[in-house]
JSON list of C-alpha atoms in Angstrom, two decimals:
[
{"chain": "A", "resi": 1, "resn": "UNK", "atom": "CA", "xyz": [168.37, -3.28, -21.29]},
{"chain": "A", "resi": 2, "resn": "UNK", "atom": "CA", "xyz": [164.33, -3.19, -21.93]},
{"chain": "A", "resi": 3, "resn": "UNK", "atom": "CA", "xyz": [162.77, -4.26, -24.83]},
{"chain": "A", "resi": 4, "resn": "UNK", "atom": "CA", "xyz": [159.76, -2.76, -26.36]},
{"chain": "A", "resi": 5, "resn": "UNK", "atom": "CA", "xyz": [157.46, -5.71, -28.72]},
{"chain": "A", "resi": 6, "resn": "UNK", "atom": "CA", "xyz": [154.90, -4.24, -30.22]},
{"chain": "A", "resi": 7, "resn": "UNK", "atom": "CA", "xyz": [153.00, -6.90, -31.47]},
{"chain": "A", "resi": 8, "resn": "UNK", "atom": "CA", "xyz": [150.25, -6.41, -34.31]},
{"chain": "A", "resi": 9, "resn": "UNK", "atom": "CA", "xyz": [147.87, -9.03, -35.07]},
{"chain": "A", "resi": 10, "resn": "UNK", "atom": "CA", "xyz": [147.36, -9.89, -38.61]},
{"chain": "A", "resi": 11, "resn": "UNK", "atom": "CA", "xyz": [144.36, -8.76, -40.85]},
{"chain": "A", "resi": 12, "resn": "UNK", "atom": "CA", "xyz": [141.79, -11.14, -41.03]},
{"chain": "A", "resi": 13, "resn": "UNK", "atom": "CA", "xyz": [141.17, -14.01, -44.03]},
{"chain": "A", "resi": 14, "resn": "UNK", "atom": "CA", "xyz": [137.83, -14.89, -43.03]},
{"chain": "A", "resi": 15, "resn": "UNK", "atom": "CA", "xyz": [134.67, -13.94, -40.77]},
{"chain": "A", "resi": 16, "resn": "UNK", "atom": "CA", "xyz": [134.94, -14.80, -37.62]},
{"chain": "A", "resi": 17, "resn": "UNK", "atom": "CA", "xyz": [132.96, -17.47, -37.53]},
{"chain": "A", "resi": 18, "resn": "UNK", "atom": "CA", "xyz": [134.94, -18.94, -40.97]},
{"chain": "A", "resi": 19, "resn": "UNK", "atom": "CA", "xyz": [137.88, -18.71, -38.62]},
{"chain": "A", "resi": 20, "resn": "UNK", "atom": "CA", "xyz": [139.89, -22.46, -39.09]},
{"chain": "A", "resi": 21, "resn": "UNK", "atom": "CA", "xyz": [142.61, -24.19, -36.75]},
{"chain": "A", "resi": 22, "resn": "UNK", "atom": "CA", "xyz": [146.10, -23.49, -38.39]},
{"chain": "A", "resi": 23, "resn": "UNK", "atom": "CA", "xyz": [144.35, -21.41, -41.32]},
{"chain": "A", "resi": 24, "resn": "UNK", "atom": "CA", "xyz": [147.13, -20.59, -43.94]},
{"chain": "A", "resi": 25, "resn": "UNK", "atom": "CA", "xyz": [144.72, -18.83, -46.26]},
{"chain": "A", "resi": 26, "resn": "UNK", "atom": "CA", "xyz": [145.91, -15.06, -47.44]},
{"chain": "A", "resi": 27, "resn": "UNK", "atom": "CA", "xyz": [144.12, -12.47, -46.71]},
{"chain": "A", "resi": 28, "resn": "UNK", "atom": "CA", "xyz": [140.65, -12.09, -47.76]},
{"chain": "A", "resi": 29, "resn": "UNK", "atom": "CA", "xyz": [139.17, -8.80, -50.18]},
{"chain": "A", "resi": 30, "resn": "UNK", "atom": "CA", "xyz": [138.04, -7.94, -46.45]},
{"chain": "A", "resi": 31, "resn": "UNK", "atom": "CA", "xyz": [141.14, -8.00, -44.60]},
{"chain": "A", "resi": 32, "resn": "UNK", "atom": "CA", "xyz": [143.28, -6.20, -47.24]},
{"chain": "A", "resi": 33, "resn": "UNK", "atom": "CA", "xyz": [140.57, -3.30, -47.21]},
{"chain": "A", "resi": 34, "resn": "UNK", "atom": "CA", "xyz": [141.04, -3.18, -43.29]},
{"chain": "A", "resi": 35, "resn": "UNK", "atom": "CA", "xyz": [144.89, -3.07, -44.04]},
{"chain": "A", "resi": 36, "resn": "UNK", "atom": "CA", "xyz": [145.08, -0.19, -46.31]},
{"chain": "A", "resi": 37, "resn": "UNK", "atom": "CA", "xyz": [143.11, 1.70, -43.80]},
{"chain": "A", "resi": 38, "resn": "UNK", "atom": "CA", "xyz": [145.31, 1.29, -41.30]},
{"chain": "A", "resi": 39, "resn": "UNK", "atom": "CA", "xyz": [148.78, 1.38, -42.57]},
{"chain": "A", "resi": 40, "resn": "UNK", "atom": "CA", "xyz": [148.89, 5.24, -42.08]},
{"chain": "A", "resi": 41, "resn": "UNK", "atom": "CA", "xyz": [148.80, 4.70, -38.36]},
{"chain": "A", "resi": 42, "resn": "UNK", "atom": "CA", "xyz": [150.53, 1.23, -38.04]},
{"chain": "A", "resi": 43, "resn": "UNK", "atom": "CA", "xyz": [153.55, 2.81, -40.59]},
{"chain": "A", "resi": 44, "resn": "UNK", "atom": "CA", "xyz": [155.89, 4.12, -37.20]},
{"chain": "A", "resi": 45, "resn": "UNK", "atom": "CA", "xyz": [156.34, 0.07, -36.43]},
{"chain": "A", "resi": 46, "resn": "UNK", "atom": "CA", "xyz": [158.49, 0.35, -39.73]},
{"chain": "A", "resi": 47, "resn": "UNK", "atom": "CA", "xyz": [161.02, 1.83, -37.52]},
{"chain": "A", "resi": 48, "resn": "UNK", "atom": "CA", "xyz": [161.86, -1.41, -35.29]},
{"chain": "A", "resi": 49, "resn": "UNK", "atom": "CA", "xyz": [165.54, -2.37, -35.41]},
{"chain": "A", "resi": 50, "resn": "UNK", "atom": "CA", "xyz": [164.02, -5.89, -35.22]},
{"chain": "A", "resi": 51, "resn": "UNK", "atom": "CA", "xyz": [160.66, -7.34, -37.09]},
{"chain": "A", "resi": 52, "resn": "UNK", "atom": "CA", "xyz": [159.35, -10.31, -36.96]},
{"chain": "A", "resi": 53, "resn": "UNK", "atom": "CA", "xyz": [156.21, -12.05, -37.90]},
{"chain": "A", "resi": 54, "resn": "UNK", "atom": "CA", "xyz": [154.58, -15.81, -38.01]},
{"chain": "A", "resi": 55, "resn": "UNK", "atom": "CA", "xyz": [154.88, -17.69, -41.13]},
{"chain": "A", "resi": 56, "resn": "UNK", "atom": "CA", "xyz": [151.43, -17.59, -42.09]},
{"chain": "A", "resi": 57, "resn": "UNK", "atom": "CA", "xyz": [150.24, -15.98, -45.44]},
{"chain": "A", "resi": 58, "resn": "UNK", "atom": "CA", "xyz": [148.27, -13.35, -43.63]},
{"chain": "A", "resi": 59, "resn": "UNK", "atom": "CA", "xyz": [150.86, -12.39, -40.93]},
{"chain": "A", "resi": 60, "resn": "UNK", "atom": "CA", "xyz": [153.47, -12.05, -43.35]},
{"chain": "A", "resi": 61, "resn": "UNK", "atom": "CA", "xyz": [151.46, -9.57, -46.15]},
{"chain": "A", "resi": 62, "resn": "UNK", "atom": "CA", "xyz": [149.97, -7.92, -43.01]},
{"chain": "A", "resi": 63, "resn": "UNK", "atom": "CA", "xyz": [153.64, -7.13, -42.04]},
{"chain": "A", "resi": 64, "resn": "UNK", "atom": "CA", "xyz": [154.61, -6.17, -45.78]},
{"chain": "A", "resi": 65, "resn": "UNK", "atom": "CA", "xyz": [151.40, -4.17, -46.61]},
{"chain": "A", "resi": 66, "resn": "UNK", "atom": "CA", "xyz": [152.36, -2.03, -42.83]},
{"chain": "A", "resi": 67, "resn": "UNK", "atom": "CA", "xyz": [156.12, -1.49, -44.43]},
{"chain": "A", "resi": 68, "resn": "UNK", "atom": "CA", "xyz": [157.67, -4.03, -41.55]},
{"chain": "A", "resi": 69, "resn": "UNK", "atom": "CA", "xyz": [159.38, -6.80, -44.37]},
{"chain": "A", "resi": 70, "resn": "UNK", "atom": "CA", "xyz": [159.43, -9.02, -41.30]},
{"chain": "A", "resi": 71, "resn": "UNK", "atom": "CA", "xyz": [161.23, -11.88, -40.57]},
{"chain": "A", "resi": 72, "resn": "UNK", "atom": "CA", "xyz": [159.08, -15.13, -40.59]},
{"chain": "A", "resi": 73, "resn": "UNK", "atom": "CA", "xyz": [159.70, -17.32, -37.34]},
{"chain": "A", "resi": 74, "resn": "UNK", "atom": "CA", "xyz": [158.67, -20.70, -36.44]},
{"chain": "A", "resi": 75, "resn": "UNK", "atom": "CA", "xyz": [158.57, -20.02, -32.86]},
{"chain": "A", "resi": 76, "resn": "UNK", "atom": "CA", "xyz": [155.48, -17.85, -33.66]},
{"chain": "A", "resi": 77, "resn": "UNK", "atom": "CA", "xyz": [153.30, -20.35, -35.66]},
{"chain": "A", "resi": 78, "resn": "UNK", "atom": "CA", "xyz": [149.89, -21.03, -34.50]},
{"chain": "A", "resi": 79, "resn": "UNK", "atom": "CA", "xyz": [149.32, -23.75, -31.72]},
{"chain": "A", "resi": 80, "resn": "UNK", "atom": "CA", "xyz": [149.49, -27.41, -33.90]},
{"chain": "A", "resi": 81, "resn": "UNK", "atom": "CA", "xyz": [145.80, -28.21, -33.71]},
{"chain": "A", "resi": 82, "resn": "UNK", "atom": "CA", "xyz": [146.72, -32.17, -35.12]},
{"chain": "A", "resi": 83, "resn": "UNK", "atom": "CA", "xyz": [143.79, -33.85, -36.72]},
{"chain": "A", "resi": 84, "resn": "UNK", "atom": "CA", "xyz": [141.50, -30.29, -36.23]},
{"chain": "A", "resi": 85, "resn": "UNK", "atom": "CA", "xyz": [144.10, -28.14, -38.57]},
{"chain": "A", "resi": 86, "resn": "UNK", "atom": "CA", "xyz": [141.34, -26.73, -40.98]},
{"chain": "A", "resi": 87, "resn": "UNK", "atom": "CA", "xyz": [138.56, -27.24, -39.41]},
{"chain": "A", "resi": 88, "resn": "UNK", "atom": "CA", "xyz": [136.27, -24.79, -37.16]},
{"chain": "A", "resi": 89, "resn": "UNK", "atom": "CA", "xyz": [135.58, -24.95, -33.67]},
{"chain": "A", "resi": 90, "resn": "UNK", "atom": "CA", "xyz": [132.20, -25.67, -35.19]},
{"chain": "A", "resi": 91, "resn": "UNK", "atom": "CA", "xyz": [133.46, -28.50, -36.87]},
{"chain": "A", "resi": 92, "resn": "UNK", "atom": "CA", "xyz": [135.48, -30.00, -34.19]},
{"chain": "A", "resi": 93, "resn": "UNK", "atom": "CA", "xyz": [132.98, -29.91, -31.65]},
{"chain": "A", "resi": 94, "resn": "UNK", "atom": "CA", "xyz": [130.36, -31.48, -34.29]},
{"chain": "A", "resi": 95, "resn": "UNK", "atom": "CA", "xyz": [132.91, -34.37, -34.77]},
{"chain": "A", "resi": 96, "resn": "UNK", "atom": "CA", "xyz": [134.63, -34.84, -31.37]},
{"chain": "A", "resi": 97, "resn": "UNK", "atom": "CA", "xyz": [132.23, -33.03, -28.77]},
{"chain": "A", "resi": 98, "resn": "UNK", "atom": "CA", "xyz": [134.03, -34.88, -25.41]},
{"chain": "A", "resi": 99, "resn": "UNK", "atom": "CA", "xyz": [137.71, -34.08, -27.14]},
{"chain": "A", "resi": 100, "resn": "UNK", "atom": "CA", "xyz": [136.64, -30.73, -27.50]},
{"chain": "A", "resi": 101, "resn": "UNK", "atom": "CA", "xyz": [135.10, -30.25, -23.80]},
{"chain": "A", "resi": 102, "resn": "UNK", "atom": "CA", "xyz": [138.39, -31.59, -22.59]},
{"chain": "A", "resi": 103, "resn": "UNK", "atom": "CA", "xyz": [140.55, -29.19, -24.60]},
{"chain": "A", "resi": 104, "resn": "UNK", "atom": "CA", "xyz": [139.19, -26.20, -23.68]},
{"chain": "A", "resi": 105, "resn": "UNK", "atom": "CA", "xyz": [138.76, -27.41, -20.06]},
{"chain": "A", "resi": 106, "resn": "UNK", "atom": "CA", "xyz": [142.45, -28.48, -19.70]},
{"chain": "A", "resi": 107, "resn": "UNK", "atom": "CA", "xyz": [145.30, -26.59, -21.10]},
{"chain": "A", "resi": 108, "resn": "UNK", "atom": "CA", "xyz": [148.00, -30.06, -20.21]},
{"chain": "A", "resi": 109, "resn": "UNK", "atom": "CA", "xyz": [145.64, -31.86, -22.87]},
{"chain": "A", "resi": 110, "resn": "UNK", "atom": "CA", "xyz": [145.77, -32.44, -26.79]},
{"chain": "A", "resi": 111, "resn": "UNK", "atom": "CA", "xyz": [142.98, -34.52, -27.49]},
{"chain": "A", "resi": 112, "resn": "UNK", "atom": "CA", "xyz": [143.77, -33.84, -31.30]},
{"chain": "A", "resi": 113, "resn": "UNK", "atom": "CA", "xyz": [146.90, -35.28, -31.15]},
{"chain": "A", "resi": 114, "resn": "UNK", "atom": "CA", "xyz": [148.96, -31.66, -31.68]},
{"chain": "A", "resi": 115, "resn": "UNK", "atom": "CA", "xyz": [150.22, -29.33, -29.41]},
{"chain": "A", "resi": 116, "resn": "UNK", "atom": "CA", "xyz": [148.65, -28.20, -25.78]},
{"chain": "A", "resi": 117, "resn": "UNK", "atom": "CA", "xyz": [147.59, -24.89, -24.92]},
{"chain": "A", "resi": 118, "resn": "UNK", "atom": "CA", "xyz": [149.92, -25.23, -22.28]},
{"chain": "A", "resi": 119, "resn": "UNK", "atom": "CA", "xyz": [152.98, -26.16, -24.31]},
{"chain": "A", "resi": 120, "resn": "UNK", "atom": "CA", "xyz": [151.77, -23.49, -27.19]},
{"chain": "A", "resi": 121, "resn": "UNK", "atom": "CA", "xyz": [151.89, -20.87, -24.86]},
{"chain": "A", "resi": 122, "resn": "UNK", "atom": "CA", "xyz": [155.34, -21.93, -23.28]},
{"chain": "A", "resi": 123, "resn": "UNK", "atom": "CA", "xyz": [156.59, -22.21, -26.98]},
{"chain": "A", "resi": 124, "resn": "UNK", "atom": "CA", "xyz": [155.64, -18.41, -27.68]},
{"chain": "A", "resi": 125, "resn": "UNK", "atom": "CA", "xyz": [156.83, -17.04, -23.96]},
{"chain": "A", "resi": 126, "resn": "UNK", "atom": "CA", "xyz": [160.10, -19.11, -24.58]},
{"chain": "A", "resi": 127, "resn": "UNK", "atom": "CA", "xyz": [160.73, -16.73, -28.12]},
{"chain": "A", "resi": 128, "resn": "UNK", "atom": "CA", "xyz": [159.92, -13.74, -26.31]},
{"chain": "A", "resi": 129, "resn": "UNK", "atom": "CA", "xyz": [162.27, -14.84, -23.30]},
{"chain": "A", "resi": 130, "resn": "UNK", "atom": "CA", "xyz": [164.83, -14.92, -26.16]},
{"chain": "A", "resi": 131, "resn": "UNK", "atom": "CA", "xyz": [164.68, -11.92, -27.80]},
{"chain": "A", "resi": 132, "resn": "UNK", "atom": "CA", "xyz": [167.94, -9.92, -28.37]},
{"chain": "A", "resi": 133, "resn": "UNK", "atom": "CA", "xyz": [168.82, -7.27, -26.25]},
{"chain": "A", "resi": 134, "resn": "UNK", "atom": "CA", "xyz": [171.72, -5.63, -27.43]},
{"chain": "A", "resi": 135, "resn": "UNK", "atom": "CA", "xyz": [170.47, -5.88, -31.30]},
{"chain": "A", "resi": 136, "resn": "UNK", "atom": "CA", "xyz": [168.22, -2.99, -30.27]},
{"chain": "A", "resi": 137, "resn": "UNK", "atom": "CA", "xyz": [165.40, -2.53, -28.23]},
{"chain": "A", "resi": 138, "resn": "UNK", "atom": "CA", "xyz": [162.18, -2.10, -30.38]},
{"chain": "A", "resi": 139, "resn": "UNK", "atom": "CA", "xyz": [160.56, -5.00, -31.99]},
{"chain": "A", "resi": 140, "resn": "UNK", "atom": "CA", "xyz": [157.64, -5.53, -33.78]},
{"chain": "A", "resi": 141, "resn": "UNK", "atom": "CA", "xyz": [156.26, -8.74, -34.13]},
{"chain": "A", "resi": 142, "resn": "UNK", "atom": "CA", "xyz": [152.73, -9.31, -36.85]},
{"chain": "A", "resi": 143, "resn": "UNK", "atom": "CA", "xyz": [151.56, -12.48, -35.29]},
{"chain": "A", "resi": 144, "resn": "UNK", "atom": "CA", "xyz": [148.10, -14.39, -35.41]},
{"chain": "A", "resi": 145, "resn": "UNK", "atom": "CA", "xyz": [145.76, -13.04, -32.82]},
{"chain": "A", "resi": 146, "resn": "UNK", "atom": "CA", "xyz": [146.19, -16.87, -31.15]},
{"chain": "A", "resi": 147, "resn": "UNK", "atom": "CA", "xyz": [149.83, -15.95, -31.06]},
{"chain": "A", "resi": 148, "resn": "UNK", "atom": "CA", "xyz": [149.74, -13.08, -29.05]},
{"chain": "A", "resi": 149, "resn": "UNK", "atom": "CA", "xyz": [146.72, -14.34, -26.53]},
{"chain": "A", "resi": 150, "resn": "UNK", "atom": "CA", "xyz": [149.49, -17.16, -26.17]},
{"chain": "A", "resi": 151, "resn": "UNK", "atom": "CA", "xyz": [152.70, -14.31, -25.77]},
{"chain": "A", "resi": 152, "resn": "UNK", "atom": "CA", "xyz": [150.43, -12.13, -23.16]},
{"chain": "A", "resi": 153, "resn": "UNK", "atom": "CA", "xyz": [149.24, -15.26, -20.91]},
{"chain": "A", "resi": 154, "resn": "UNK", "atom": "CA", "xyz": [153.04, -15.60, -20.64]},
{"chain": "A", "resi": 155, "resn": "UNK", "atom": "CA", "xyz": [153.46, -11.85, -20.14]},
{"chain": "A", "resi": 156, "resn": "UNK", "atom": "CA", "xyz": [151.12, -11.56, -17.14]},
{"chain": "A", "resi": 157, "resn": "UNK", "atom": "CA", "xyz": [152.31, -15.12, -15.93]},
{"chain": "A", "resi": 158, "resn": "UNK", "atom": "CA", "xyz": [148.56, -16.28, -15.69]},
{"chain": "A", "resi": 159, "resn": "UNK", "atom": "CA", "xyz": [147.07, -19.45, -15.62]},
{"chain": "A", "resi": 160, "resn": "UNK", "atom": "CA", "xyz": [146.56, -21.11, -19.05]},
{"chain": "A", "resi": 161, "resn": "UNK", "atom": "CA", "xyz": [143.00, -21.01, -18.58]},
{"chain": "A", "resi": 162, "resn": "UNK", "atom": "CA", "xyz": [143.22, -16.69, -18.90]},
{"chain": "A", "resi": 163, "resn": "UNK", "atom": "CA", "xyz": [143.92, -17.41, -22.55]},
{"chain": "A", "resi": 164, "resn": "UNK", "atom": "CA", "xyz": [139.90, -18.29, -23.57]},
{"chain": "A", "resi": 165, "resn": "UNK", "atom": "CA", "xyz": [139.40, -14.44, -22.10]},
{"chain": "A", "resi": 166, "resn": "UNK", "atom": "CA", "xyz": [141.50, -12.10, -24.42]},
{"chain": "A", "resi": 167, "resn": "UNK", "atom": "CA", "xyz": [140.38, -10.73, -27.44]},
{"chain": "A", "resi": 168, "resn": "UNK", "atom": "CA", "xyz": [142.59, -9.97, -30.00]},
{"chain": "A", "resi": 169, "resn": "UNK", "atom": "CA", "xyz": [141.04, -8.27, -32.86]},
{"chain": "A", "resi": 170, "resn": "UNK", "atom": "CA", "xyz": [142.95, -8.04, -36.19]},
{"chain": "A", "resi": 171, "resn": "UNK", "atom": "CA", "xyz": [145.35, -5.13, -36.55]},
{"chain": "A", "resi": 172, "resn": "UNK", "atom": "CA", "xyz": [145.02, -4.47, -32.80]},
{"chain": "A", "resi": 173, "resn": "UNK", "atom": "CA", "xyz": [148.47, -3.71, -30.82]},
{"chain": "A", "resi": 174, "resn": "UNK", "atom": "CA", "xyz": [149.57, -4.66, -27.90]},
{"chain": "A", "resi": 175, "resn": "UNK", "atom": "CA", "xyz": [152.62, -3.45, -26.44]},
{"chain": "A", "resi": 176, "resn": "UNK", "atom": "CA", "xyz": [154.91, -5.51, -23.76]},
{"chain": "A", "resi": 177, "resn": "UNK", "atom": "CA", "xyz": [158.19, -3.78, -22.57]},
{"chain": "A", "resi": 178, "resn": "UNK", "atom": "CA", "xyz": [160.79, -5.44, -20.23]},
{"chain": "A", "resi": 179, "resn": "UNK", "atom": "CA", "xyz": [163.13, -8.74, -20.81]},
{"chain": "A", "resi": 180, "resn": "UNK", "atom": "CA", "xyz": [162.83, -12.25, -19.93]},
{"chain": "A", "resi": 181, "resn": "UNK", "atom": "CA", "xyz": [160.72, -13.50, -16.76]},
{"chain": "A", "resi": 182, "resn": "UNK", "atom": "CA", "xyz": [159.81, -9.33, -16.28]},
{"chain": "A", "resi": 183, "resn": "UNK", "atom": "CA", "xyz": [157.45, -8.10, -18.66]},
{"chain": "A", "resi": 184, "resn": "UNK", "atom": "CA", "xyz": [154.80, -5.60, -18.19]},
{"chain": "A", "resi": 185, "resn": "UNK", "atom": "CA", "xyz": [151.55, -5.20, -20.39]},
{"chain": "A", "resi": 186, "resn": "UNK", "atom": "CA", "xyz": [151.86, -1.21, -21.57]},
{"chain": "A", "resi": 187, "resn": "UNK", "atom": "CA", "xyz": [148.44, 0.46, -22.98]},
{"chain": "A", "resi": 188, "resn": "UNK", "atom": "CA", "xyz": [148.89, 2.93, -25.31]},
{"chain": "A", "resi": 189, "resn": "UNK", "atom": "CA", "xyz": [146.25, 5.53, -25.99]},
{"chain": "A", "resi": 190, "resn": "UNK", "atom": "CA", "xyz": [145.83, 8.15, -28.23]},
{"chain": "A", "resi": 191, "resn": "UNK", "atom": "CA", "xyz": [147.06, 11.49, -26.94]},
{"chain": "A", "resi": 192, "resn": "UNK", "atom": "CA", "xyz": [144.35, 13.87, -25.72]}
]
């Protein structure tokens, strides 16, 4: 049987260039304001036999503040950035410039002692590979927008490296139907 994951990426907590490694911050004044203006049109998600969401503080009120009350799992926590958690990109690269270089150049490496990109996005396609069939086929899943870069690199089955060139801006959707090791990207548009 297909699946249909919807995934919804979680309101922001800070600016974007604010944004920290493994940031567990709630949502900011910002990101609650973008929520409420969207829950009209995210509200039909409510309808998924199955939610889920990571177990950050933004992904979960995200979910609530939608209607989802989804199901925090670990599977869908943000890539374990090691001795970076909390810092920027800005930060990082001001501390460990050649670590940096060789993290974004090589997905196999973890100069910062946590996870790779390669084994983060294995981690995320491994708990969509998973996901129940017969408990019914529509899902909705509030990740981090790291989280579902990760889940559609695994989707398309491209190289780690196609993971630096999605955007995923918050309370975007993006749709993936199929089951595991045959999933197809679906876009969505409004109708006409």
């Amino acid at each position: 049987m297909a699946l249909r994951v919807t995934f919804v990426a979680a309101a922001r907590s800070s600016p974007l260039l604010a944004e920290r490694f493994d940031d567990d911050r709630p949502l900011d004044r910002a990101g609650w304001d973008e929520v409420l203006r969207v829950t009209g049109v995210l509200l039909p998600l409510a309808a998924a036999e199955l939610r889920y969401c990571s177990p950050t503080p933004r992904s979960r009120a995200t979910g609530d503040a939608i209607g989802v009350s989804p199901l925090a799992q670990p599977a869908l926590r943000e890539c374990d950035m090691g001795r970076w958690r909390g810092l920027t990109l800005g930060e990082a690269m001001a501390r460990e410039p050649a670590a940096v270089d060789a993290w974004l150049a090589d997905p196999r490496t973890a100069p910062h002692g946590g996870e790779s990109l390669l084994a983060f996005i294995t981690r995320v396609g491994g708990w969509l590979d998973t996901r129940p069939g017969g408990d019914g086929d529509r899902i909705v899943a509030v990740a981090e927008p790291s989280v579902i870069r990760a889940a559609l690199v695994h989707v398309l089955k491209a190289p780690p490296s196609t993971y630096w060139n999605l955007d995923v801006r918050p309370l975007s959707t993006s749709t993936v139907t199929g089951r595991a090791g045959r999933w197809n990207l679906r876009f969505e548009g409004a109708p006409a």
